[in-house]
Short mmCIF file of C-alpha atoms in Angstrom, two decimals:
data_model
loop_
_atom_site.label_atom_id
_atom_site.label_comp_id
_atom_site.label_asym_id
_atom_site.label_seq_id
_atom_site.Cartn_x
_atom_site.Cartn_y
_atom_site.Cartn_z
CA ALA A 16 149.87 153.43 104.26
CA PHE A 17 146.61 152.31 106.14
CA ALA A 18 145.60 150.69 102.89
CA TRP A 19 148.91 148.53 103.04
CA TRP A 20 148.28 147.48 106.64
CA PRO A 21 146.05 144.46 106.21
CA ASP A 22 148.17 143.18 103.42
CA LEU A 23 151.11 143.66 105.53
CA MET A 24 149.73 141.88 108.47
CA ALA A 25 148.50 139.02 106.14
CA GLU A 26 152.22 138.68 105.03
CA HIS A 27 153.26 138.89 108.57
CA ALA A 28 150.87 135.88 109.56
CA GLU A 29 151.64 133.88 106.54
CA THR A 30 155.43 134.14 107.72
CA PHE A 31 154.42 132.84 111.10
CA PHE A 32 152.36 130.27 109.89
CA SER A 33 155.11 128.91 107.67
CA LEU A 34 157.14 128.45 110.73
CA PHE A 35 154.38 126.73 112.62
CA ALA A 36 153.83 124.36 109.84
CA VAL A 37 157.17 123.02 110.10
CA ASP A 38 156.32 121.73 113.83
CA MET A 39 152.73 120.81 113.03
CA ASP A 40 153.66 118.92 110.00
CA ALA A 41 156.14 116.75 112.18
CA THR A 42 153.44 116.35 114.76
CA VAL A 43 150.94 115.07 112.63
CA GLU A 44 153.07 112.80 110.99
CA ALA A 45 154.46 111.37 114.67
CA GLN A 46 150.59 110.57 115.25
CA PRO A 47 149.55 106.84 115.27
CA GLN A 48 147.86 105.81 112.01
CA ASP A 49 144.15 106.23 112.32
CA SER A 50 144.53 108.53 115.39
CA TRP A 51 142.02 111.20 115.06
CA ASP A 52 143.19 113.35 117.71
CA ASN A 53 144.43 116.08 114.96
CA PHE A 54 141.08 117.03 113.72
CA PRO A 55 140.41 119.53 116.65
CA LEU A 56 143.53 121.01 115.53
CA PHE A 57 142.36 121.70 111.87
CA GLN A 58 138.86 122.85 113.02
CA LEU A 59 140.48 125.36 115.36
CA LEU A 60 142.89 126.71 112.55
CA ASN A 61 140.34 126.39 110.02
CA ASN A 62 137.66 128.37 111.69
CA TYR A 63 140.20 131.12 112.45
CA LEU A 64 141.50 131.35 108.76
CA ARG A 65 138.17 131.17 106.87
CA ASN A 66 136.67 134.01 108.94
CA ASP A 67 139.83 136.12 107.76
CA PRO A 68 139.31 137.58 104.58
CA TYR A 69 143.20 138.00 103.89
CA LEU A 70 143.86 134.47 105.08
CA CYS A 71 141.15 132.66 103.87
CA ASN A 72 142.54 130.14 101.15
CA GLY A 73 145.90 131.95 101.80
CA LYS A 74 149.12 129.78 101.48
CA PHE A 75 148.95 127.96 104.96
CA HIS A 76 145.21 127.73 104.70
CA LYS A 77 145.61 125.72 101.44
CA HIS A 78 148.38 123.71 103.27
CA ILE A 79 146.56 122.53 106.21
CA GLN A 80 143.78 121.12 103.81
CA GLU A 81 146.38 119.29 101.76
CA ILE A 82 147.59 117.79 105.06
CA PHE A 83 143.92 116.95 106.30
CA ILE A 84 142.19 115.91 103.16
CA PRO A 85 143.67 112.34 103.39
CA LEU A 86 142.89 112.12 106.75
CA VAL A 87 139.31 113.14 106.25
CA VAL A 88 139.02 110.62 103.55
CA ARG A 89 140.44 107.82 105.78
CA TYR A 90 138.15 108.61 108.47
CA ILE A 91 135.22 108.45 106.38
CA ASP A 92 136.07 105.32 104.93
CA LEU A 93 136.76 103.55 108.20
CA MET A 94 133.50 105.26 109.39
CA GLU A 95 131.50 103.66 106.47
CA SER A 96 133.01 100.30 107.08
CA SER A 97 132.40 100.17 110.85
CA ILE A 98 128.52 101.37 110.58
CA ALA A 99 128.05 98.67 107.88
CA GLN A 100 129.58 96.10 110.15
CA SER A 101 127.81 96.95 113.03
CA ILE A 102 124.38 97.31 111.13
CA HIS A 103 124.76 94.12 109.83
CA LYS A 104 125.47 92.19 113.15
CA GLY A 105 122.86 94.31 114.85
CA PHE A 106 120.09 93.02 112.22
CA GLU A 107 121.33 89.29 112.46
CA GLN A 108 120.63 89.57 116.35
CA GLU A 109 117.55 91.85 116.13
CA THR A 110 114.68 90.90 118.12
CA TRP A 111 112.50 93.67 116.33
CA GLN A 112 111.31 94.86 119.64
CA PRO A 113 110.04 98.52 119.93
CA VAL A 114 112.55 101.17 121.69
CA LYS A 115 111.37 104.34 123.22
CA SER A 116 114.71 106.05 123.64
CA ILE A 117 117.65 105.36 121.67
CA THR A 118 119.84 106.74 124.56
CA ASN A 119 119.13 103.44 126.18
CA ASN A 120 120.18 101.49 123.12
CA LEU A 121 123.15 102.79 121.81
CA PRO A 122 126.05 100.31 121.39
CA ASN A 123 129.75 101.57 120.70
CA VAL A 124 129.86 104.25 118.23
CA PRO A 125 133.47 104.93 116.36
CA LEU A 126 133.13 108.50 116.12
CA LEU A 127 135.61 111.08 117.09
CA LYS A 128 135.44 114.20 119.46
CA VAL A 129 135.28 117.35 118.14
CA PRO A 130 135.19 120.73 120.52
CA SER A 131 131.97 122.25 118.67
CA LEU A 132 130.32 119.03 118.38
CA PRO A 133 127.87 118.11 121.68
CA LEU A 134 129.33 114.84 121.26
CA ASN A 135 131.54 112.69 123.93
CA LEU A 136 133.00 110.73 121.16
CA PRO A 137 136.80 109.99 121.71
CA GLN A 138 138.73 107.55 119.61
CA ILE A 139 136.34 104.54 118.95
CA PRO A 140 135.37 103.74 122.40
CA THR A 141 132.02 103.49 124.22
CA PHE A 142 130.11 106.53 124.86
CA SER A 143 127.02 108.06 126.75
CA ALA A 144 124.61 109.76 124.02
CA PRO A 145 124.30 113.33 124.91
CA SER A 146 121.28 114.80 126.41
CA TRP A 147 119.73 116.51 123.35
CA MET A 148 119.36 113.18 121.72
CA ALA A 149 116.79 112.09 124.04
CA SER A 150 114.17 114.89 122.72
CA LEU A 151 114.79 113.77 118.94
CA TYR A 152 114.04 110.05 119.68
CA ASP A 153 111.35 109.85 122.52
CA SER A 154 108.49 109.33 120.25
CA THR A 155 110.04 106.43 118.20
CA ASN A 156 108.96 103.03 118.20
CA GLY A 157 111.44 101.76 115.78
CA SER A 158 114.14 98.93 116.22
CA ALA A 159 117.27 99.34 118.33
CA THR A 160 119.39 98.69 115.19
CA SER A 161 117.52 100.87 112.74
CA GLU A 162 117.55 103.89 115.23
CA ASP A 163 121.34 103.37 115.75
CA LEU A 164 121.98 103.43 112.08
CA PHE A 165 120.02 106.78 111.69
CA TRP A 166 122.01 108.10 114.60
CA LYS A 167 125.26 107.22 113.19
CA LEU A 168 124.59 108.67 109.93
CA ASP A 169 123.53 111.90 111.32
CA ALA A 170 126.38 112.18 113.84
CA LEU A 171 128.90 111.54 111.05
CA GLN A 172 127.22 114.14 108.74
CA MET A 173 127.23 116.52 111.54
CA PHE A 174 130.85 116.09 112.07
CA VAL A 175 131.83 116.74 108.51
CA TYR A 176 129.38 119.79 108.35
CA ASP A 177 131.22 121.31 111.31
CA LEU A 178 134.64 120.91 109.57
CA HIS A 179 133.48 123.61 107.36
CA TRP A 180 135.80 122.80 104.71
CA PRO A 181 136.73 125.91 102.93
CA GLU A 182 137.41 124.57 99.42
CA PRO A 183 133.87 124.10 97.80
CA GLU A 184 134.44 121.24 95.15
CA PHE A 185 135.97 118.89 97.96
CA ALA A 186 133.15 119.95 100.38
CA GLN A 187 130.63 118.97 97.80
CA HIS A 188 132.32 116.03 97.12
CA LEU A 189 132.27 115.20 100.90
CA GLU A 190 128.68 115.93 101.32
CA GLN A 191 127.67 113.91 97.91
CA ARG A 192 129.49 111.04 99.31
CA LEU A 193 127.87 111.10 102.64
CA LYS A 194 124.31 111.28 101.23
CA LEU A 195 125.06 108.53 98.91
CA MET A 196 126.03 106.52 101.76
CA ALA A 197 123.12 107.21 103.81
CA SER A 198 120.81 106.56 100.96
CA ASP A 199 122.67 103.01 100.19
CA MET A 200 122.61 102.03 103.69
CA ILE A 201 118.70 103.12 104.37
CA GLU A 202 117.99 101.09 101.54
CA ALA A 203 119.25 98.06 102.63
CA CYS A 204 117.81 98.71 105.91
CA VAL A 205 114.35 98.86 104.33
CA LYS A 206 114.63 96.22 101.22
CA SER A 207 117.09 93.92 102.51
CA ARG A 208 116.30 93.79 106.25
CA THR A 209 113.00 94.88 107.37
CA LYS A 210 110.99 93.74 104.37
CA ILE A 211 112.55 90.33 104.53
CA ALA A 212 112.09 90.01 108.23
CA PHE A 213 108.43 91.15 107.88
CA GLU A 214 107.65 88.22 105.24
CA ALA A 215 109.44 85.70 107.37
CA LYS A 216 107.59 86.76 110.59
CA LEU A 217 103.97 86.72 108.68
CA GLN A 218 104.99 83.28 107.15
CA LYS A 219 105.25 81.65 110.71
CA ALA A 220 101.99 83.36 112.02
CA SER A 221 99.09 81.68 112.62
CA LYS A 222 96.04 81.59 110.16
CA SER A 223 93.23 81.12 112.72
CA THR A 224 91.41 83.66 115.00
CA ASP A 225 93.85 83.39 117.60
CA PHE A 226 96.22 85.42 115.53
CA ARG A 227 97.17 88.77 117.09
CA ILE A 228 99.55 91.02 115.13
CA PRO A 229 102.98 90.90 117.18
CA PRO A 230 104.84 94.21 118.41
CA SER A 231 107.68 92.94 115.91
CA ILE A 232 105.42 93.57 113.07
CA CYS A 233 104.28 97.02 114.03
CA THR A 234 108.06 97.92 114.89
CA MET A 235 108.87 96.90 111.04
CA PHE A 236 106.47 99.39 109.99
CA ASN A 237 107.48 101.82 112.37
CA VAL A 238 111.29 101.37 110.86
CA LEU A 239 109.90 102.28 107.44
CA VAL A 240 108.13 105.49 108.98
CA ASP A 241 111.60 106.48 110.58
CA ALA A 242 113.39 105.65 107.59
CA LYS A 243 110.99 108.07 105.41
CA LYS A 244 111.23 110.80 108.03
CA GLN A 245 115.03 110.59 108.24
CA CYS A 246 115.72 110.22 104.67
CA THR A 247 114.44 114.27 104.29
CA LYS A 248 117.64 115.05 106.39
CA LEU A 249 120.09 112.47 105.48
CA CYS A 250 119.76 112.33 101.83
CA VAL A 251 118.80 115.41 100.52
CA LEU A 252 121.63 117.42 98.77
CA ASP A 253 121.73 121.00 98.53
CA GLY A 254 121.83 122.47 95.03
CA GLY A 255 120.62 121.06 91.85
CA GLN A 256 120.79 117.30 93.26
CA GLU A 257 118.63 117.84 96.03
CA GLN A 258 115.83 115.11 95.06
CA GLN A 259 118.46 112.45 93.56
CA TYR A 260 118.86 110.40 96.81
CA HIS A 261 115.84 111.41 98.77
CA SER A 262 113.26 110.48 95.86
CA LYS A 263 114.92 107.07 95.44
CA ILE A 264 114.39 106.53 99.21
CA ASP A 265 110.91 107.90 99.34
CA ASP A 266 109.89 106.04 96.50
CA LEU A 267 111.42 102.56 97.81
CA THR A 268 109.60 103.17 101.33
CA GLU A 269 106.44 103.79 99.73
CA GLU A 270 106.56 100.72 97.64
CA THR A 271 107.76 98.65 100.66
CA PHE A 272 104.76 99.96 102.65
CA LYS A 273 102.34 98.99 100.04
CA GLU A 274 103.84 95.51 99.68
CA MET A 275 104.01 94.81 103.43
CA ILE A 276 100.46 96.30 104.11
CA SER A 277 99.06 93.89 101.16
CA LEU A 278 101.40 91.09 103.12
CA LEU A 279 99.56 91.74 106.40
CA VAL A 280 96.12 92.11 104.85
CA SER A 281 96.53 88.57 103.05
CA LYS A 282 97.17 87.24 106.49
CA LEU A 283 94.53 88.74 107.96
CA ILE A 284 91.95 87.72 105.26
CA ALA A 285 93.23 84.15 105.42
CA VAL A 286 91.61 84.19 108.70
CA LEU A 287 88.08 85.26 107.22
CA GLU A 288 88.57 82.59 104.57
CA GLY A 289 88.64 79.99 107.42
CA ILE A 290 85.74 81.24 108.92
CA LEU A 291 83.70 80.96 105.56
CA SER A 292 85.48 77.61 105.02
CA LYS A 293 83.80 76.30 108.20
CA LEU A 294 80.39 77.94 107.20
CA SER A 295 80.82 76.10 103.71
CA ARG A 296 79.95 72.53 105.58
CA TYR A 297 76.45 74.02 105.94
CA ASP A 298 75.95 74.23 102.28
CA GLU A 299 72.69 72.88 100.92
CA GLY A 300 73.19 69.64 99.53
CA THR A 301 76.55 68.65 101.26
CA LEU A 302 76.83 65.54 103.25
CA PHE A 303 77.44 67.11 106.39
CA SER A 304 74.46 69.63 106.01
CA SER A 305 72.29 66.37 105.32
CA ILE A 306 73.33 64.78 108.20
CA LEU A 307 73.12 67.38 110.41
CA SER A 308 69.31 68.39 109.06
CA PHE A 309 68.42 64.60 109.63
CA THR A 310 70.21 64.24 112.96
CA VAL A 311 68.25 67.53 114.50
CA LYS A 312 64.96 66.87 113.02
CA THR A 313 64.91 63.44 114.68
CA ALA A 314 66.36 64.10 117.85
CA ALA A 315 64.11 67.28 118.36
CA LYS A 316 61.07 64.66 118.38
CA TYR A 317 62.45 63.82 121.77
CA VAL A 318 64.80 66.57 123.67
CA ASP A 319 65.47 70.01 123.00
CA VAL A 320 68.16 70.11 120.53
CA PRO A 321 70.80 73.05 121.21
CA LYS A 322 71.28 75.15 117.89
CA PRO A 323 74.38 76.34 116.66
CA GLY A 324 75.41 79.78 118.49
CA MET A 325 77.20 82.75 117.22
CA ASP A 326 80.47 81.76 118.88
CA LEU A 327 82.08 81.72 115.37
CA ALA A 328 80.91 85.25 114.39
CA ASP A 329 81.99 86.51 117.65
CA THR A 330 85.16 85.17 117.86
CA TYR A 331 86.12 86.50 114.43
CA ILE A 332 84.71 90.16 115.38
CA SER A 333 87.05 90.03 118.52
CA PHE A 334 89.87 88.96 116.38
CA VAL A 335 89.04 91.85 114.23
CA ARG A 336 88.96 94.38 116.99
CA GLN A 337 91.92 93.59 118.86
CA ASN A 338 94.04 93.45 115.70
CA GLN A 339 92.53 97.24 114.94
CA ASP A 340 93.45 98.37 118.55
CA ILE A 341 96.93 96.95 118.18
CA LEU A 342 97.86 98.51 114.84
CA ARG A 343 95.92 101.64 116.15
CA ASP A 344 98.18 101.68 119.38
CA LYS A 345 101.61 100.54 117.97
CA VAL A 346 101.97 101.91 114.49
CA ASN A 347 102.98 105.62 114.42
CA GLU A 348 101.86 106.80 111.15
CA GLU A 349 98.08 107.63 110.95
CA VAL A 350 98.16 107.85 107.05
CA TYR A 351 99.52 104.25 106.62
CA ILE A 352 97.03 102.82 109.42
CA GLU A 353 94.30 104.32 107.20
CA LYS A 354 95.55 102.91 104.00
CA LEU A 355 95.82 99.53 105.83
CA PHE A 356 92.19 99.77 107.45
CA ASP A 357 91.05 100.60 103.79
CA GLN A 358 92.61 97.72 102.23
CA TRP A 359 91.52 95.42 105.07
CA TYR A 360 87.86 96.33 104.58
CA SER A 361 87.70 96.18 101.00
CA SER A 362 89.19 92.83 100.89
CA SER A 363 87.01 91.58 103.55
CA MET A 364 83.90 92.43 101.67
CA LYS A 365 85.37 90.96 98.50
CA VAL A 366 86.26 87.65 99.85
CA ILE A 367 82.33 87.29 101.39
CA CYS A 368 80.99 88.56 98.24
CA VAL A 369 82.96 85.95 96.07
CA TRP A 370 81.64 83.08 98.66
CA LEU A 371 78.25 84.43 98.47
CA THR A 372 78.58 84.67 94.53
CA ASP A 373 79.36 80.84 94.38
CA ARG A 374 76.19 80.03 96.16
CA LEU A 375 73.89 82.09 93.81
CA ASP A 376 71.81 78.92 93.16
CA LEU A 377 71.54 77.90 96.84
CA GLN A 378 69.55 79.00 99.75
CA LEU A 379 71.76 79.92 102.63
CA HIS A 380 71.51 77.74 105.75
CA ILE A 381 69.98 79.46 108.60
CA TYR A 382 73.40 79.34 110.63
CA GLN A 383 75.21 80.79 107.52
CA LEU A 384 72.83 83.55 107.10
CA LYS A 385 72.82 84.50 111.03
CA THR A 386 76.73 84.29 111.16
CA LEU A 387 77.39 86.55 107.90
CA ILE A 388 75.01 89.18 108.92
CA ARG A 389 76.74 89.45 112.46
CA ILE A 390 80.29 89.38 110.68
CA VAL A 391 79.16 91.99 107.85
CA LYS A 392 77.22 94.40 110.05
CA LYS A 393 79.97 94.10 112.87
CA THR A 394 82.86 94.66 110.19
CA TYR A 395 81.03 97.65 108.56
CA ARG A 396 80.69 99.25 112.06
CA ASP A 397 84.03 98.83 113.41
CA PHE A 398 85.91 100.05 110.34
CA ARG A 399 83.54 103.03 110.05
CA LEU A 400 84.64 103.64 113.79
CA GLN A 401 88.21 103.35 112.63
CA GLY A 402 87.85 106.18 110.13
CA VAL A 403 87.21 104.34 106.85
CA LEU A 404 85.52 106.66 104.59
CA GLU A 405 81.72 106.48 103.57
CA GLY A 406 82.91 105.61 99.86
CA THR A 407 84.85 102.78 100.72
CA LEU A 408 82.32 101.67 103.28
CA ASN A 409 79.46 101.48 100.94
CA ASN A 410 81.09 100.49 97.86
CA LYS A 411 79.37 98.09 95.20
CA THR A 412 80.80 94.93 96.84
CA TYR A 413 79.14 95.90 100.16
CA GLU A 414 75.88 96.89 98.43
CA THR A 415 75.86 93.59 96.57
CA ILE A 416 76.39 91.75 100.18
CA HIS A 417 73.90 93.74 101.60
CA ASN A 418 71.28 93.03 99.00
CA ARG A 419 71.88 89.13 98.98
CA LEU A 420 71.77 89.18 102.63
CA THR A 421 68.22 91.14 103.18
CA VAL A 422 66.92 88.77 100.34
CA GLU A 423 68.16 85.65 102.23
CA GLU A 424 66.58 86.99 105.46
CA ALA A 425 63.29 87.70 104.26
CA THR A 426 63.09 84.05 102.68
CA ALA A 427 64.39 82.91 106.15
CA SER A 428 61.96 84.92 108.04
CA VAL A 429 59.15 83.19 106.07
CA THR A 430 60.30 79.68 106.72
CA ASP A 431 62.36 79.85 109.88
CA GLY A 432 61.52 83.23 111.22
CA GLU A 433 62.14 82.42 115.01
CA GLU A 434 65.61 80.84 114.37
CA LEU A 435 66.84 83.93 113.20
CA GLU A 436 66.56 85.36 116.98
CA GLY A 437 66.51 88.92 116.16
CA ILE A 438 69.43 89.00 113.94
CA THR A 439 68.61 91.06 110.74
CA MET A 440 70.41 93.58 108.21
CA LYS A 441 68.22 96.34 109.22
CA ASP A 442 70.25 99.39 110.13
CA SER A 443 68.07 99.80 113.15
CA ASP A 444 69.68 96.55 114.45
CA GLU A 445 72.72 97.86 116.79
CA GLU A 446 73.04 94.73 118.98
CA GLU A 447 75.52 95.43 121.53
CA GLY A 448 79.14 93.74 121.64
#
């Protein structure tokens, strides 16, 4: 008799639930379209039934699944559309200013309130983000729209997860759809929004030594950092397809990082090219150089003629240092800062080496020599202080530059020794500033 008892109780419960289902179905049908007040009822019943070994996947349990499947699908459809629209509008108005805490930047989020979720989210209204959100996002410096996107995707996935859908096939379908949604939206955020905005911002930037990397550029880098971190949570599927969406976004962010770093380095190198262009005026045999030499020699017979100073070199070094400090302070991922600095240093040395190679048959003007020695030595030291490794610092390009400037210095010391004013390529020269 005791062996039959659970079966008898289960049968009794199913009979009771069959009577209850009549009123439940009528109540659900009476709810306005797109009303989500029924979900707490599903969660309450489902949590009870799925934990009862005799009622789990029983007649009534399957009945409530049939009733709520269309509601869940409809809700996800609307949420996907709502998130896409709000993100589209958000990026159109995005200022790319960094945000420290998402709790100060969240707009309306159309999510529903479920008792077991720590979210105050009634039917498509405004809300105050829960206290636990601050701890997750205090360290971020992404944009308001990107952080809003990541939060909404995470909250939607949490909601579906907390439904604990009992039927494995449909539960897997829901998970796969949400992971695909997250993958597509993060891809759009990275590729169609952040990268395009980055390119537009750089195109408008100055090519002079007055250029300072704006906070918005650093914010765009941080959006990619956040996207890379978030995709490990939002795009990873359980089971055999766990790498399908995650790998796609991971590869995309890596490729976008490389492209953005190259674009920024190109902008920074354009400033150095401007400096070298000014030095080209002093090339031996040019009209400017001839006029300058004649004027100086003639005037020197009567008055003390001021010689070109180190303003050009010092201005460039200040430009490099201040932009290094901005990147170090504003970009949150050390790995990408190191890659950027490596590429910046290597490209700088390459440009200087090409400039010198074009003048193999010319002796450098004393002003060209002094300026280049100052720039090369300070650049080497500053990037070493920023963590660029010895293998990169002492590459073949740098050795070529070092040898050429050392030879030019030796030649100049014989003919114009006093005009070098103590500026030398020797390692012992560690002038301040």
